[in-house]
Amino acid sequence: MIKQKVADTIDQLGPSSLRSNPLAVVFILLAVVVIFSASQFPDDGQVGPGFFPILVALGIVVFSFADILTSTETDLEISEFSFRPPAIVLGLLVAYLLVMPFTGFLVGTMLYMPAILYYSGIRSKPLMAGLSIGLPILLFYIFARVFLIRLPEGIVPISRLLPQLPLVVIPGWL
């Protein structure tokens, strides 16, 4: 029974299923580029800065293949799809990446978050402020202080003003 299901799924996989899922194919191609690029990062034989991008890209590949294998024909026509919302989000993301060398990770993310949250329909000022300040600081501590991954500091290194967190190593866990 399982062999038959696998055989039927493989028979479904073909040029027509790839044409009906162009976004999944694009995600797979982008993920392969990310895997290749991240594998070039130095790792010194340990878990390095390329580990998380590779892990995320592998997840994208798995879910994209799952989408290709399980999707059915859709009635959505490309003419019905509005390209404006994704273009705005892409524009905000490109602007974020372009200003990050000048603003640094913390300030750049604190400026990007309210814009993307507002565009996403979140209008609560306390929620926007909490997410825009708290999430970048949390991500900074996780990546820069726990995983020791250098994040862009920008022209004014504001991240150096954040206090050091005392990390305790429990004896016997090393």
N, CA, C and O atoms as a DFTB+ gen file, in Angstrom:
696 C
 N C O
     1  1       0.823      -1.189       0.000
     2  2       0.000       0.000       0.000
     3  2       0.867       1.252       0.000
     4  3       0.599       2.191      -0.749
     5  1       1.905       1.271       0.836
     6  2       2.792       2.425       0.893
     7  2       3.574       2.542      -0.404
     8  3       3.783       3.646      -0.907
     9  1       4.014       1.388      -0.958
    10  2       4.746       1.424      -2.219
    11  2       3.889       2.008      -3.328
    12  3       4.381       2.763      -4.166
    13  1       2.609       1.661      -3.336
    14  2       1.702       2.176      -4.354
    15  2       1.518       3.683      -4.205
    16  3       1.497       4.408      -5.200
    17  1       1.385       4.156      -2.967
    18  2       1.221       5.592      -2.718
    19  2       2.465       6.362      -3.179
    20  3       2.348       7.420      -3.797
    21  1       3.658       5.827      -2.876
    22  2       4.903       6.463      -3.309
    23  2       4.996       6.456      -4.833
    24  3       5.385       7.457      -5.434
    25  1       4.643       5.341      -5.456
    26  2       4.692       5.252      -6.912
    27  2       3.723       6.250      -7.556
    28  3       4.067       6.898      -8.545
    29  1       2.505       6.376      -6.993
    30  2       1.540       7.344      -7.516
    31  2       2.051       8.775      -7.372
    32  3       1.878       9.599      -8.270
    33  1       2.679       9.061      -6.241
    34  2       3.216      10.405      -6.013
    35  2       4.336      10.712      -6.982
    36  3       4.411      11.825      -7.503
    37  1       5.208       9.749      -7.237
    38  2       6.309       9.954      -8.183
    39  2       5.768      10.124      -9.596
    40  3       6.297      10.919     -10.372
    41  1       4.707       9.375      -9.937
    42  2       4.094       9.523     -11.258
    43  2       3.485      10.921     -11.430
    44  3       3.491      11.473     -12.530
    45  1       2.952      11.495     -10.323
    46  2       2.378      12.836     -10.388
    47  2       3.443      13.893     -10.617
    48  3       3.183      14.928     -11.230
    49  1       4.646      13.625     -10.119
    50  2       5.725      14.599     -10.225
    51  2       6.222      14.640     -11.657
    52  3       6.710      13.643     -12.188
    53  1       6.098      15.757     -12.250
    54  2       6.525      15.917     -13.628
    55  2       6.516      17.378     -13.990
    56  3       6.305      18.238     -13.135
    57  1       6.743      17.662     -15.254
    58  2       6.768      19.069     -15.677
    59  2       5.470      19.808     -15.384
    60  3       5.501      21.002     -15.087
    61  1       4.331      19.129     -15.460
    62  2       3.068      19.827     -15.208
    63  2       2.935      20.237     -13.750
    64  3       2.421      21.317     -13.457
    65  1       3.397      19.377     -12.819
    66  2       3.315      19.758     -11.410
    67  2       4.285      20.877     -11.084
    68  3       4.006      21.702     -10.214
    69  1       5.421      20.920     -11.769
    70  2       6.364      22.007     -11.545
    71  2       5.838      23.313     -12.118
    72  3       6.055      24.376     -11.536
    73  1       5.148      23.246     -13.256
    74  2       4.574      24.452     -13.849
    75  2       3.429      24.991     -13.006
    76  3       3.197      26.200     -12.986
    77  1       2.712      24.119     -12.311
    78  2       1.595      24.582     -11.498
    79  2       2.071      25.111     -10.151
    80  3       1.277      25.697      -9.415
    81  1       3.349      24.922      -9.805
    82  2       3.909      25.415      -8.551
    83  2       5.194      26.210      -8.802
    84  3       6.253      25.834      -8.300
    85  1       5.121      27.290      -9.560
    86  2       6.362      28.012      -9.870
    87  2       7.007      28.638      -8.638
    88  3       8.231      28.756      -8.574
    89  1       6.203      29.037      -7.667
    90  2       6.767      29.652      -6.474
    91  2       7.579      28.651      -5.674
    92  3       8.628      29.002      -5.134
    93  1       7.117      27.411      -5.587
    94  2       7.872      26.377      -4.886
    95  2       9.194      26.109      -5.584
    96  3      10.212      25.895      -4.926
    97  1       9.188      26.119      -6.904
    98  2      10.432      25.910      -7.659
    99  2      11.398      27.070      -7.406
   100  3      12.598      26.848      -7.241
   101  1      10.889      28.300      -7.375
   102  2      11.732      29.465      -7.104
   103  2      12.327      29.359      -5.700
   104  3      13.506      29.652      -5.501
   105  1      11.507      28.936      -4.717
   106  2      12.014      28.769      -3.356
   107  2      13.114      27.711      -3.297
   108  3      14.103      27.881      -2.583
   109  1      12.946      26.641      -4.030
   110  2      13.970      25.592      -4.043
   111  2      15.271      26.135      -4.635
   112  3      16.350      25.899      -4.092
   113  1      15.166      26.860      -5.743
   114  2      16.366      27.421      -6.370
   115  2      17.062      28.426      -5.451
   116  3      18.287      28.409      -5.325
   117  1      16.282      29.300      -4.807
   118  2      16.875      30.260      -3.873
   119  2      17.515      29.552      -2.680
   120  3      18.577      29.961      -2.211
   121  1      16.878      28.499      -2.193
   122  2      17.424      27.750      -1.066
   123  2      18.739      27.076      -1.445
   124  3      19.660      27.010      -0.632
   125  1      18.829      26.581      -2.666
   126  2      20.080      25.963      -3.125
   127  2      21.192      27.010      -3.180
   128  3      22.333      26.720      -2.819
   129  1      20.868      28.224      -3.629
   130  2      21.858      29.300      -3.655
   131  2      22.302      29.646      -2.230
   132  3      23.490      29.852      -1.981
   133  1      21.354      29.709      -1.304
   134  2      21.686      30.004       0.090
   135  2      22.568      28.903       0.676
   136  3      23.542      29.193       1.371
   137  1      22.235      27.654       0.403
   138  2      23.045      26.536       0.908
   139  2      24.453      26.622       0.363
   140  3      25.418      26.442       1.105
   141  1      24.584      26.895      -0.926
   142  2      25.917      27.006      -1.516
   143  2      26.691      28.168      -0.904
   144  3      27.862      28.023      -0.553
   145  1      26.035      29.321      -0.776
   146  2      26.713      30.500      -0.223
   147  2      27.096      30.285       1.237
   148  3      28.209      30.620       1.643
   149  1      26.188      29.734       2.020
   150  2      26.461      29.532       3.447
   151  2      27.508      28.454       3.676
   152  3      28.205      28.477       4.690
   153  1      27.629      27.517       2.755
   154  2      28.645      26.476       2.923
   155  2      30.051      27.034       2.706
   156  3      31.032      26.381       3.063
   157  1      30.163      28.223       2.130
   158  2      31.453      28.863       1.923
   159  2      31.935      29.623       3.159
   160  3      33.091      30.042       3.210
   161  1      31.057      29.808       4.163
   162  2      31.440      30.513       5.385
   163  2      32.476      29.693       6.147
   164  3      32.424      28.463       6.122
   165  1      33.414      30.351       6.823
   166  2      34.396      29.601       7.609
   167  2      33.737      28.971       8.835
   168  3      32.902      29.591       9.494
   169  1      34.129      27.725       9.128
   170  2      33.527      27.068      10.287
   171  2      34.546      26.445      11.229
   172  3      34.182      26.067      12.343
   173  1      35.779      26.326      10.837
   174  2      36.834      25.760      11.677
   175  2      36.454      24.399      12.247
   176  3      36.854      24.068      13.364
   177  1      35.702      23.619      11.515
   178  2      35.324      22.285      11.955
   179  2      34.250      22.264      13.031
   180  3      33.991      21.211      13.613
   181  1      33.624      23.393      13.309
   182  2      32.587      23.483      14.325
   183  2      31.328      24.071      13.700
   184  3      31.291      24.404      12.516
   185  1      30.302      24.187      14.535
   186  2      29.089      24.856      14.071
   187  2      29.439      26.326      13.916
   188  3      29.816      26.993      14.879
   189  1      29.311      26.819      12.695
   190  2      29.711      28.190      12.422
   191  2      28.550      29.031      11.938
   192  3      27.391      28.645      12.090
   193  1      28.855      30.179      11.354
   194  2      27.806      31.096      10.913
   195  2      26.963      30.571       9.756
   196  3      25.896      31.120       9.483
   197  1      27.410      29.532       9.076
   198  2      26.625      28.985       7.971
   199  2      25.616      27.942       8.392
   200  3      24.797      27.516       7.578
   201  1      25.655      27.517       9.655
   202  2      24.788      26.429      10.105
   203  2      23.306      26.790      10.013
   204  3      22.523      26.034       9.437
   205  1      22.913      27.929      10.569
   206  2      21.494      28.287      10.593
   207  2      20.939      28.599       9.207
   208  3      19.833      28.158       8.895
   209  1      21.661      29.345       8.356
   210  2      21.120      29.540       7.002
   211  2      20.950      28.229       6.244
   212  3      19.978      28.060       5.508
   213  1      21.886      27.300       6.419
   214  2      21.766      26.006       5.746
   215  2      20.574      25.238       6.294
   216  3      19.827      24.624       5.533
   217  1      20.390      25.267       7.610
   218  2      19.268      24.570       8.235
   219  2      17.935      25.125       7.745
   220  3      17.028      24.363       7.411
   221  1      17.817      26.440       7.702
   222  2      16.574      27.068       7.229
   223  2      16.353      26.761       5.754
   224  3      15.230      26.464       5.345
   225  1      17.410      26.829       4.953
   226  2      17.282      26.556       3.519
   227  2      16.874      25.105       3.267
   228  3      16.080      24.834       2.366
   229  1      17.407      24.175       4.052
   230  2      16.984      22.777       3.909
   231  2      15.508      22.618       4.258
   232  3      14.793      21.854       3.609
   233  1      15.055      23.330       5.273
   234  2      13.625      23.301       5.609
   235  2      12.775      23.841       4.476
   236  3      11.707      23.301       4.188
   237  1      13.241      24.908       3.824
   238  2      12.518      25.480       2.682
   239  2      12.445      24.475       1.549
   240  3      11.405      24.342       0.904
   241  1      13.545      23.763       1.295
   242  2      13.557      22.756       0.228
   243  2      12.559      21.642       0.545
   244  3      11.790      21.230      -0.324
   245  1      12.570      21.159       1.781
   246  2      11.664      20.067       2.172
   247  2      10.209      20.500       2.016
   248  3       9.401      19.768       1.443
   249  1       9.872      21.689       2.525
   250  2       8.480      22.128       2.444
   251  2       8.073      22.489       1.017
   252  3       6.906      22.333       0.657
   253  1       8.994      22.960       0.215
   254  2       8.674      23.244      -1.190
   255  2       8.399      21.960      -1.954
   256  3       7.460      21.893      -2.748
   257  1       9.225      20.929      -1.714
   258  2       8.943      19.637      -2.349
   259  2       7.613      19.067      -1.867
   260  3       6.862      18.485      -2.650
   261  1       7.323      19.233      -0.585
   262  2       6.042      18.758      -0.062
   263  2       4.889      19.492      -0.729
   264  3       3.853      18.892      -1.018
   265  1       5.063      20.790      -0.975
   266  2       4.028      21.558      -1.662
   267  2       3.839      21.080      -3.091
   268  3       2.711      20.980      -3.576
   269  1       4.945      20.787      -3.765
   270  2       4.854      20.293      -5.144
   271  2       4.153      18.943      -5.184
   272  3       3.330      18.691      -6.064
   273  1       4.478      18.074      -4.231
   274  2       3.920      16.720      -4.243
   275  2       2.452      16.674      -3.818
   276  3       1.709      15.805      -4.274
   277  1       2.031      17.581      -2.969
   278  2       0.676      17.490      -2.424
   279  2      -0.301      18.490      -3.010
   280  3      -1.498      18.396      -2.736
   281  1       0.155      19.437      -3.799
   282  2      -0.762      20.467      -4.264
   283  2      -1.651      19.949      -5.381
   284  3      -1.324      19.007      -6.103
   285  1      -2.777      20.607      -5.480
   286  2      -3.725      20.303      -6.545
   287  2      -3.863      21.545      -7.417
   288  3      -3.357      22.617      -7.086
   289  1      -4.537      21.381      -8.505
   290  2      -4.748      22.515      -9.392
   291  2      -5.553      23.580      -8.662
   292  3      -6.465      23.275      -7.894
   293  1      -5.206      24.813      -8.913
   294  2      -5.896      25.924      -8.282
   295  2      -6.645      26.721      -9.335
   296  3      -6.282      26.729     -10.512
   297  1      -7.683      27.380      -8.892
   298  2      -8.459      28.203      -9.804
   299  2      -7.945      29.630      -9.854
   300  3      -8.479      30.457     -10.593
   301  1      -6.914      29.925      -9.076
   302  2      -6.368      31.270      -9.043
   303  2      -5.630      31.569     -10.335
   304  3      -4.709      30.851     -10.726
   305  1      -6.040      32.613     -10.972
   306  2      -5.379      33.055     -12.195
   307  2      -4.329      34.092     -11.825
   308  3      -4.498      34.836     -10.859
   309  1      -3.257      34.138     -12.585
   310  2      -2.191      35.089     -12.310
   311  2      -2.694      36.516     -12.473
   312  3      -2.161      37.430     -11.844
   313  1      -3.712      36.723     -13.309
   314  2      -4.246      38.069     -13.500
   315  2      -5.013      38.534     -12.265
   316  3      -5.176      39.737     -12.064
   317  1      -5.490      37.599     -11.429
   318  2      -6.210      37.948     -10.208
   319  2      -5.266      38.285      -9.068
   320  3      -5.698      38.842      -8.059
   321  1      -4.001      37.965      -9.202
   322  2      -3.027      38.161      -8.141
   323  2      -2.507      39.590      -8.162
   324  3      -2.109      40.083      -9.218
   325  1      -2.502      40.256      -7.026
   326  2      -1.989      41.608      -6.927
   327  2      -0.517      41.573      -6.524
   328  3      -0.169      41.028      -5.477
   329  1       0.327      42.143      -7.338
   330  2       1.762      42.142      -7.062
   331  2       2.175      43.300      -6.155
   332  3       3.331      43.366      -5.735
   333  1       1.266      44.201      -5.851
   334  2       1.620      45.373      -5.055
   335  2       2.054      45.015      -3.635
   336  3       3.117      45.477      -3.222
   337  1       1.305      44.224      -2.854
   338  2       1.746      43.920      -1.482
   339  2       3.109      43.230      -1.412
   340  3       3.945      43.649      -0.611
   341  1       3.373      42.189      -2.214
   342  2       4.713      41.610      -2.132
   343  2       5.804      42.576      -2.589
   344  3       6.923      42.527      -2.079
   345  1       5.491      43.446      -3.538
   346  2       6.489      44.407      -4.002
   347  2       6.823      45.416      -2.909
   348  3       7.978      45.817      -2.769
   349  1       5.829      45.826      -2.138
   350  2       6.071      46.763      -1.040
   351  2       6.925      46.105       0.031
   352  3       7.873      46.714       0.526
   353  1       6.599      44.864       0.397
   354  2       7.389      44.148       1.402
   355  2       8.813      43.930       0.896
   356  3       9.769      44.085       1.655
   357  1       8.960      43.577      -0.362
   358  2      10.295      43.400      -0.940
   359  2      11.061      44.721      -0.934
   360  3      12.256      44.739      -0.638
   361  1      10.393      45.818      -1.256
   362  2      11.033      47.130      -1.225
   363  2      11.493      47.514       0.173
   364  3      12.590      48.045       0.346
   365  1      10.650      47.245       1.178
   366  2      11.042      47.511       2.563
   367  2      12.234      46.656       2.972
   368  3      13.137      47.130       3.661
   369  1      12.235      45.400       2.547
   370  2      13.340      44.506       2.880
   371  2      14.642      44.949       2.214
   372  3      15.701      44.912       2.840
   373  1      14.572      45.364       0.960
   374  2      15.768      45.847       0.254
   375  2      16.286      47.121       0.918
   376  3      17.496      47.281       1.083
   377  1      15.390      48.025       1.300
   378  2      15.806      49.250       1.996
   379  2      16.473      48.913       3.327
   380  3      17.486      49.512       3.690
   381  1      15.906      47.963       4.041
   382  2      16.473      47.504       5.321
   383  2      17.893      46.979       5.123
   384  3      18.795      47.313       5.890
   385  1      18.085      46.167       4.105
   386  2      19.404      45.604       3.853
   387  2      20.401      46.661       3.374
   388  3      21.594      46.562       3.664
   389  1      19.926      47.659       2.651
   390  2      20.826      48.703       2.159
   391  2      21.284      49.656       3.268
   392  3      22.411      50.149       3.228
   393  1      20.424      49.920       4.252
   394  2      20.809      50.843       5.322
   395  2      21.496      50.145       6.491
   396  3      22.078      50.812       7.346
   397  1      21.439      48.811       6.545
   398  2      22.030      48.111       7.674
   399  2      23.526      48.353       7.844
   400  3      23.971      48.444       8.989
   401  1      24.335      48.465       6.790
   402  2      25.757      48.768       7.025
   403  2      25.978      50.115       7.727
   404  3      26.987      50.303       8.406
   405  1      25.045      51.040       7.565
   406  2      25.184      52.359       8.191
   407  2      24.542      52.405       9.574
   408  3      25.086      53.013      10.496
   409  1      23.380      51.759       9.719
   410  2      22.650      51.822      10.984
   411  2      23.018      50.692      11.930
   412  3      22.872      50.834      13.144
   413  1      23.487      49.588      11.402
   414  2      23.766      48.426      12.225
   415  2      22.524      47.569      12.371
   416  3      21.426      47.966      11.981
   417  1      22.715      46.386      12.941
   418  2      21.595      45.457      13.081
   419  2      20.522      46.000      14.011
   420  3      19.341      46.002      13.667
   421  1      20.933      46.464      15.199
   422  2      19.945      46.895      16.189
   423  2      19.101      48.063      15.701
   424  3      17.873      47.973      15.683
   425  1      19.734      49.144      15.309
   426  2      18.994      50.335      14.885
   427  2      18.226      50.063      13.596
   428  3      17.073      50.474      13.461
   429  1      18.853      49.378      12.654
   430  2      18.180      49.068      11.396
   431  2      16.934      48.230      11.601
   432  3      15.899      48.485      10.985
   433  1      17.032      47.231      12.466
   434  2      15.872      46.377      12.729
   435  2      14.806      47.132      13.506
   436  3      13.612      46.925      13.287
   437  1      15.234      48.012      14.419
   438  2      14.257      48.814      15.171
   439  2      13.526      49.806      14.275
   440  3      12.406      50.208      14.591
   441  1      14.135      50.203      13.172
   442  2      13.464      51.073      12.209
   443  2      12.613      50.282      11.220
   444  3      11.567      50.759      10.778
   445  1      13.054      49.085      10.876
   446  2      12.347      48.249       9.909
   447  2      11.061      47.665      10.510
   448  3      10.027      47.605       9.846
   449  1      11.142      47.243      11.758
   450  2      10.006      46.557      12.383
   451  2       8.718      47.389      12.396
   452  3       7.673      46.872      12.003
   453  1       8.749      48.661      12.832
   454  2       7.478      49.399      12.830
   455  2       6.892      49.565      11.429
   456  3       5.674      49.529      11.252
   457  1       7.762      49.745      10.435
   458  2       7.258      49.917       9.068
   459  2       6.563      48.648       8.592
   460  3       5.472      48.714       8.027
   461  1       7.186      47.497       8.818
   462  2       6.591      46.249       8.344
   463  2       5.364      45.861       9.191
   464  3       4.403      45.292       8.673
   465  1       5.406      46.172      10.477
   466  2       4.242      45.892      11.332
   467  2       3.066      46.775      10.940
   468  3       1.934      46.297      10.871
   469  1       3.316      48.058      10.682
   470  2       2.249      48.958      10.270
   471  2       1.649      48.507       8.943
   472  3       0.430      48.506       8.771
   473  1       2.512      48.126       8.013
   474  2       2.027      47.648       6.720
   475  2       1.234      46.356       6.876
   476  3       0.309      46.097       6.106
   477  1       1.592      45.544       7.873
   478  2       0.893      44.282       8.107
   479  2      -0.442      44.468       8.813
   480  3      -1.178      43.501       9.008
   481  1      -0.762      45.694       9.196
   482  2      -2.060      45.958       9.793
   483  2      -2.042      46.072      11.305
   484  3      -3.103      46.204      11.914
   485  1      -0.892      46.026      11.922
   486  2      -0.812      46.179      13.373
   487  2      -0.768      47.667      13.671
   488  3       0.145      48.367      13.235
   489  1      -1.762      48.152      14.419
   490  2      -1.858      49.584      14.702
   491  2      -1.664      49.902      16.182
   492  3      -1.614      51.074      16.554
   493  1      -1.556      48.900      17.017
   494  2      -1.373      49.113      18.441
   495  2       0.041      49.635      18.701
   496  3       1.028      48.933      18.483
   497  1       0.116      50.884      19.172
   498  2       1.426      51.502      19.399
   499  2       2.240      50.781      20.475
   500  3       3.446      50.612      20.296
   501  1       1.629      50.349      21.587
   502  2       2.434      49.606      22.572
   503  2       2.981      48.285      22.009
   504  3       4.121      47.914      22.289
   505  1       2.176      47.591      21.228
   506  2       2.635      46.339      20.626
   507  2       3.751      46.603      19.621
   508  3       4.755      45.890      19.603
   509  1       3.579      47.625      18.787
   510  2       4.614      47.964      17.809
   511  2       5.915      48.362      18.507
   512  3       6.996      47.948      18.088
   513  1       5.814      49.157      19.561
   514  2       7.012      49.588      20.285
   515  2       7.686      48.398      20.965
   516  3       8.909      48.260      20.920
   517  1       6.888      47.547      21.589
   518  2       7.455      46.378      22.265
   519  2       8.160      45.436      21.307
   520  3       9.267      44.973      21.583
   521  1       7.520      45.152      20.183
   522  2       8.139      44.266      19.200
   523  2       9.335      44.918      18.520
   524  3      10.345      44.258      18.274
   525  1       9.230      46.202      18.217
   526  2      10.298      46.890      17.504
   527  2      11.551      47.074      18.351
   528  3      12.653      47.163      17.811
   529  1      11.397      47.131      19.650
   530  2      12.554      47.270      20.537
   531  2      12.973      45.920      21.096
   532  3      14.161      45.596      21.121
   533  1      12.008      45.135      21.542
   534  2      12.321      43.870      22.212
   535  2      12.873      42.790      21.296
   536  3      13.834      42.111      21.655
   537  1      12.287      42.621      20.126
   538  2      12.729      41.554      19.227
   539  2      14.167      41.754      18.740
   540  3      14.940      40.796      18.771
   541  1      14.561      42.948      18.294
   542  2      15.966      43.119      17.891
   543  2      16.954      42.886      19.042
   544  3      18.023      42.313      18.837
   545  1      16.596      43.329      20.243
   546  2      17.488      43.119      21.388
   547  2      17.580      41.637      21.710
   548  3      18.667      41.126      21.976
   549  1      16.451      40.944      21.687
   550  2      16.459      39.498      21.942
   551  2      17.300      38.771      20.888
   552  3      18.123      37.922      21.229
   553  1      17.096      39.100      19.620
   554  2      17.884      38.474      18.549
   555  2      19.358      38.806      18.678
   556  3      20.211      37.958      18.418
   557  1      19.668      40.044      19.083
   558  2      21.065      40.418      19.272
   559  2      21.715      39.555      20.354
   560  3      22.815      39.036      20.164
   561  1      21.030      39.403      21.487
   562  2      21.603      38.588      22.559
   563  2      21.751      37.125      22.146
   564  3      22.747      36.481      22.476
   565  1      20.772      36.609      21.434
   566  2      20.849      35.206      21.023
   567  2      22.015      34.986      20.065
   568  3      22.823      34.079      20.262
   569  1      22.101      35.813      19.034
   570  2      23.119      35.566      18.014
   571  2      24.496      36.115      18.401
   572  3      25.497      35.421      18.227
   573  1      24.565      37.326      18.914
   574  2      25.864      37.935      19.185
   575  2      26.483      37.470      20.492
   576  3      27.704      37.346      20.587
   577  1      25.669      37.212      21.489
   578  2      26.233      36.880      22.800
   579  2      26.218      35.385      23.091
   580  3      27.121      34.880      23.757
   581  1      25.214      34.673      22.607
   582  2      25.154      33.237      22.877
   583  2      25.899      32.463      21.794
   584  3      26.773      31.654      22.103
   585  1      25.558      32.705      20.519
   586  2      26.184      31.969      19.422
   587  2      27.468      32.623      18.913
   588  3      28.158      32.060      18.063
   589  1      27.791      33.820      19.434
   590  2      29.005      34.553      19.070
   591  2      29.109      34.824      17.571
   592  3      30.179      34.699      16.976
   593  1      27.986      35.195      16.979
   594  2      27.944      35.560      15.563
   595  2      27.953      37.080      15.483
   596  3      27.102      37.745      16.073
   597  1      28.908      37.619      14.759
   598  2      29.016      39.073      14.640
   599  2      27.884      39.609      13.778
   600  3      27.629      39.123      12.676
   601  1      27.224      40.609      14.303
   602  2      26.167      41.291      13.574
   603  2      26.668      42.682      13.200
   604  3      27.509      43.241      13.903
   605  1      26.162      43.250      12.099
   606  2      26.616      44.591      11.705
   607  2      26.366      45.610      12.820
   608  3      25.286      45.648      13.409
   609  1      27.384      46.437      13.101
   610  2      27.253      47.434      14.161
   611  2      26.897      48.812      13.632
   612  3      26.317      49.613      14.364
   613  1      27.220      49.105      12.410
   614  2      26.909      50.406      11.848
   615  2      27.941      51.454      12.204
   616  3      28.982      51.148      12.784
   617  1      27.643      52.686      11.852
   618  2      28.563      53.792      12.085
   619  2      28.708      54.069      13.576
   620  3      29.822      54.250      14.068
   621  1      27.599      54.103      14.293
   622  2      27.612      54.282      15.747
   623  2      27.267      52.934      16.376
   624  3      26.127      52.482      16.269
   625  1      28.231      52.282      17.032
   626  2      27.986      50.930      17.572
   627  2      27.135      50.945      18.843
   628  3      27.650      50.807      19.952
   629  1      25.844      51.112      18.663
   630  2      24.918      51.186      19.791
   631  2      24.855      49.859      20.543
   632  3      24.575      49.837      21.742
   633  1      25.112      48.760      19.850
   634  2      25.019      47.453      20.505
   635  2      26.023      47.311      21.641
   636  3      25.829      46.486      22.534
   637  1      27.081      48.092      21.621
   638  2      28.070      48.033      22.705
   639  2      27.544      48.654      23.989
   640  3      28.130      48.457      25.054
   641  1      26.455      49.395      23.908
   642  2      25.863      49.992      25.101
   643  2      25.001      49.001      25.881
   644  3      24.684      49.239      27.046
   645  1      24.624      47.897      25.250
   646  2      23.808      46.902      25.936
   647  2      24.654      46.173      26.979
   648  3      25.827      45.888      26.739
   649  1      24.066      45.872      28.125
   650  2      24.833      45.184      29.164
   651  2      25.145      43.743      28.770
   652  3      24.403      43.110      28.020
   653  1      26.254      43.247      29.291
   654  2      26.622      41.847      29.079
   655  2      25.716      40.978      29.947
   656  3      25.479      41.294      31.113
   657  1      25.219      39.907      29.390
   658  2      24.427      38.963      30.170
   659  2      25.362      37.942      30.795
   660  3      26.245      37.412      30.121
   661  1      25.178      37.667      32.060
   662  2      26.033      36.641      32.666
   663  2      25.586      35.259      32.192
   664  3      24.482      34.810      32.497
   665  1      26.441      34.612      31.460
   666  2      26.145      33.263      30.994
   667  2      26.825      32.291      31.935
   668  3      28.039      32.344      32.127
   669  1      26.047      31.414      32.512
   670  2      26.554      30.460      33.476
   671  2      26.710      29.117      32.792
   672  3      25.790      28.632      32.134
   673  1      27.869      28.525      32.949
   674  2      28.112      27.195      32.422
   675  2      27.984      26.222      33.579
   676  3      28.693      26.337      34.579
   677  1      27.090      25.278      33.442
   678  2      26.887      24.288      34.494
   679  2      27.989      23.243      34.385
   680  3      28.166      22.645      33.324
   681  1      28.730      23.013      35.461
   682  2      29.813      22.024      35.411
   683  2      29.283      20.660      35.005
   684  3      28.214      20.234      35.443
   685  1      30.041      19.995      34.170
   686  2      29.648      18.667      33.712
   687  2      28.913      18.674      32.392
   688  3      28.712      17.618      31.793
   689  1      28.505      19.852      31.921
   690  2      27.776      19.935      30.650
   691  2      28.706      20.128      29.481
   692  3      28.270      20.074      28.331
   693  1      29.971      20.350      29.742
   694  2      30.914      20.574      28.640
   695  2      31.480      19.302      28.150
   696  3      32.292      19.303      27.225
